[in-house]
Tab-separated table of C-alpha atoms in Angstrom:
chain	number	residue	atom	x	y	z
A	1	UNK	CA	98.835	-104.451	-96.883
A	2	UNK	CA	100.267	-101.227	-96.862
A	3	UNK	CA	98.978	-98.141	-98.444
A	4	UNK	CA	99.208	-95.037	-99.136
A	5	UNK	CA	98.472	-92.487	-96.175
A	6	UNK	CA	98.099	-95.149	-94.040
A	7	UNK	CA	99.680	-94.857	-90.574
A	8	UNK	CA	102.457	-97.433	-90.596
A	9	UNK	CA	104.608	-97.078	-88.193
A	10	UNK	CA	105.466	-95.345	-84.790
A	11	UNK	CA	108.732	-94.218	-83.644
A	12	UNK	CA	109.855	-93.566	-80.266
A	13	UNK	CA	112.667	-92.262	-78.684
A	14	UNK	CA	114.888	-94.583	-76.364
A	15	UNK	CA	116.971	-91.565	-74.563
A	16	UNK	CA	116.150	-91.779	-71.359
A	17	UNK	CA	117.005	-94.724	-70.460
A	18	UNK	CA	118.926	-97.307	-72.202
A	19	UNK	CA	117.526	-99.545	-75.485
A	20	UNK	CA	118.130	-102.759	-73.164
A	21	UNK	CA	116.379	-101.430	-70.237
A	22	UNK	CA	113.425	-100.504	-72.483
A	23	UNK	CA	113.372	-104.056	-74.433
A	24	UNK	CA	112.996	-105.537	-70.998
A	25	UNK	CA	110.707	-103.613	-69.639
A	26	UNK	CA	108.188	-104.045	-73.083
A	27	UNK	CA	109.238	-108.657	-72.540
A	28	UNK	CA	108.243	-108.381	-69.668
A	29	UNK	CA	104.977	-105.883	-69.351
A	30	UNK	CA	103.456	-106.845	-72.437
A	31	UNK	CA	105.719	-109.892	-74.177
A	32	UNK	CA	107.141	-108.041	-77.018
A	33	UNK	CA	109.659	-108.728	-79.154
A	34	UNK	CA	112.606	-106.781	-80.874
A	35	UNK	CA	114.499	-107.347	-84.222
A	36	UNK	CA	117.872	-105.041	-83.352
A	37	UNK	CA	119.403	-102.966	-86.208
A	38	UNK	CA	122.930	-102.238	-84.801
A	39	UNK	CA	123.255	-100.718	-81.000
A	40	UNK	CA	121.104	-98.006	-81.531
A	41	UNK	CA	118.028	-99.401	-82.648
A	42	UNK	CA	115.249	-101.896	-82.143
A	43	UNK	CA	112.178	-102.542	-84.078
A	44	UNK	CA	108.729	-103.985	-82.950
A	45	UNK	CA	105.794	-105.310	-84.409
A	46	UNK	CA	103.425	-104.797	-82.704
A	47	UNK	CA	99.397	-103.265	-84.192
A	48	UNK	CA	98.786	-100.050	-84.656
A	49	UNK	CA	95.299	-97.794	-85.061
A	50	UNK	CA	95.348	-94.500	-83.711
A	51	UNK	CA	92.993	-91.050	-83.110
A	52	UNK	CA	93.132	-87.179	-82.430
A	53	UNK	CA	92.221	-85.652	-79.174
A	54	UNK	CA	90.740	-82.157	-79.407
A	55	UNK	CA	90.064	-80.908	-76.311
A	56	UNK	CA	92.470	-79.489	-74.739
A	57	UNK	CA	91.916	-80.371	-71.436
A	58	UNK	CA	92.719	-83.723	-72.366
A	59	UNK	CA	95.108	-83.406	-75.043
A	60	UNK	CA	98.462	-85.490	-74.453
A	61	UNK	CA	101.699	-82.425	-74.794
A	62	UNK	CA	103.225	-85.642	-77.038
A	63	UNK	CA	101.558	-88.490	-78.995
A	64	UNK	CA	99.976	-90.888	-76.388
A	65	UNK	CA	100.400	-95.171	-78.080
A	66	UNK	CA	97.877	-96.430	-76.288
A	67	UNK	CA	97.853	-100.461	-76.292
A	68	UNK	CA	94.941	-102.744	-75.313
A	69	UNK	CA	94.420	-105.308	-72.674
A	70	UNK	CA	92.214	-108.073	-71.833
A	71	UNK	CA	92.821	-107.584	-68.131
A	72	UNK	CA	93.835	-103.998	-67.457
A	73	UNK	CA	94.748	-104.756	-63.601
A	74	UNK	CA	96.797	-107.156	-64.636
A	75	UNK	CA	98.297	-105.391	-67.077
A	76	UNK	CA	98.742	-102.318	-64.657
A	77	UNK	CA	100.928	-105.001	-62.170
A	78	UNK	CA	102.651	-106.512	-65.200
A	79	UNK	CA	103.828	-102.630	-65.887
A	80	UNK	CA	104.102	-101.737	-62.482
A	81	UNK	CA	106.138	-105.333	-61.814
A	82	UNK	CA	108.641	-104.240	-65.099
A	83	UNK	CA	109.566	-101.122	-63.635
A	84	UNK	CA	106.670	-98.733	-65.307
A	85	UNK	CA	105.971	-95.714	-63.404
A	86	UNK	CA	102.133	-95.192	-63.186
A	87	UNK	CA	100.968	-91.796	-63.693
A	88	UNK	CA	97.254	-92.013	-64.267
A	89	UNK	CA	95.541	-95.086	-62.628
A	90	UNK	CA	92.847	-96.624	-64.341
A	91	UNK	CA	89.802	-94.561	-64.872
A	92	UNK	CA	87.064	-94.648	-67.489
A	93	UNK	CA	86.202	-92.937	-70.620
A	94	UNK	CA	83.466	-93.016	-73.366
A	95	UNK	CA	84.483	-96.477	-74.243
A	96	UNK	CA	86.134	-98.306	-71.899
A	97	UNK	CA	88.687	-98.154	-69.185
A	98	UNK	CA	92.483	-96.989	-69.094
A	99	UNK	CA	95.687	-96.062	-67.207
A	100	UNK	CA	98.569	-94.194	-68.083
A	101	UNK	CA	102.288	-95.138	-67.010
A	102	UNK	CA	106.101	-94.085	-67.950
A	103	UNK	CA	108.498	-96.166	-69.081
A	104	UNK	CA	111.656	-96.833	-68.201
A	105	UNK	CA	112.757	-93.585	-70.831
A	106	UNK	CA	110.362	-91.596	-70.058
A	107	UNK	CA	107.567	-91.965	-72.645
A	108	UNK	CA	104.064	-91.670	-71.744
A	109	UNK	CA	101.567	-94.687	-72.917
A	110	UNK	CA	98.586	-95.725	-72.115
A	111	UNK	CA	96.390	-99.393	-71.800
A	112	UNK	CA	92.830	-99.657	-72.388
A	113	UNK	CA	90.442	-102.393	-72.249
A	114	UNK	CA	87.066	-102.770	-72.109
């Protein structure tokens, strides 16, 4: 149900790198699919929740959509396998464990599991 002042949906930019290339890469790493409004633009459904990081240190430059996974190394090779750069192996934090990787446009996103 939707609401108001509810985070509802997340926009990214496609730039660098072509919106096929990018639909591919998301099929493939993580089985997504697209609903295509014209050349230009793809939608996704796919969850959202979302947080703030404070410390600066550790503070993303951009927002960071972080996505989950059951099996984070496989995940990682199912990125890695899709043409996702990896730019932060997985470590852990106060939570769980997580990488970071690039896709094929150059957005930073991260996977976490527990």
């Amino acid at each position: 149900m939707r609401l108001t002042g509810k985070l509802d949906y997340l926009e990214m930019p496609a730039t660098g790198g072509t919106l096929d290339r990018l639909k591919a890469f998301y099929s493939a790493a993580f089985s997504w699919s697209f609903t295509d409004y014209g050349p230009t633009y793809s939608a996704f459904s796919e969850g959202l929740d979302g947080g703030f990081q404070a410390d600066a240190g550790e503070a993303p430059a951009k927002p960071l959509p972080v996505l989950y996974s059951e099996d984070l190394e496989e995940t990682l090779g199912a990125v890695e396998n899709a043409g996702g750069t990896i730019v932060k192996p997985i470590f852990s934090f106060p939570g769980g464990r997580r990488f970071h990787f690039v896709d094929p446009a150059g957005n930073e996103m991260a996977v976490w599991g527990e």
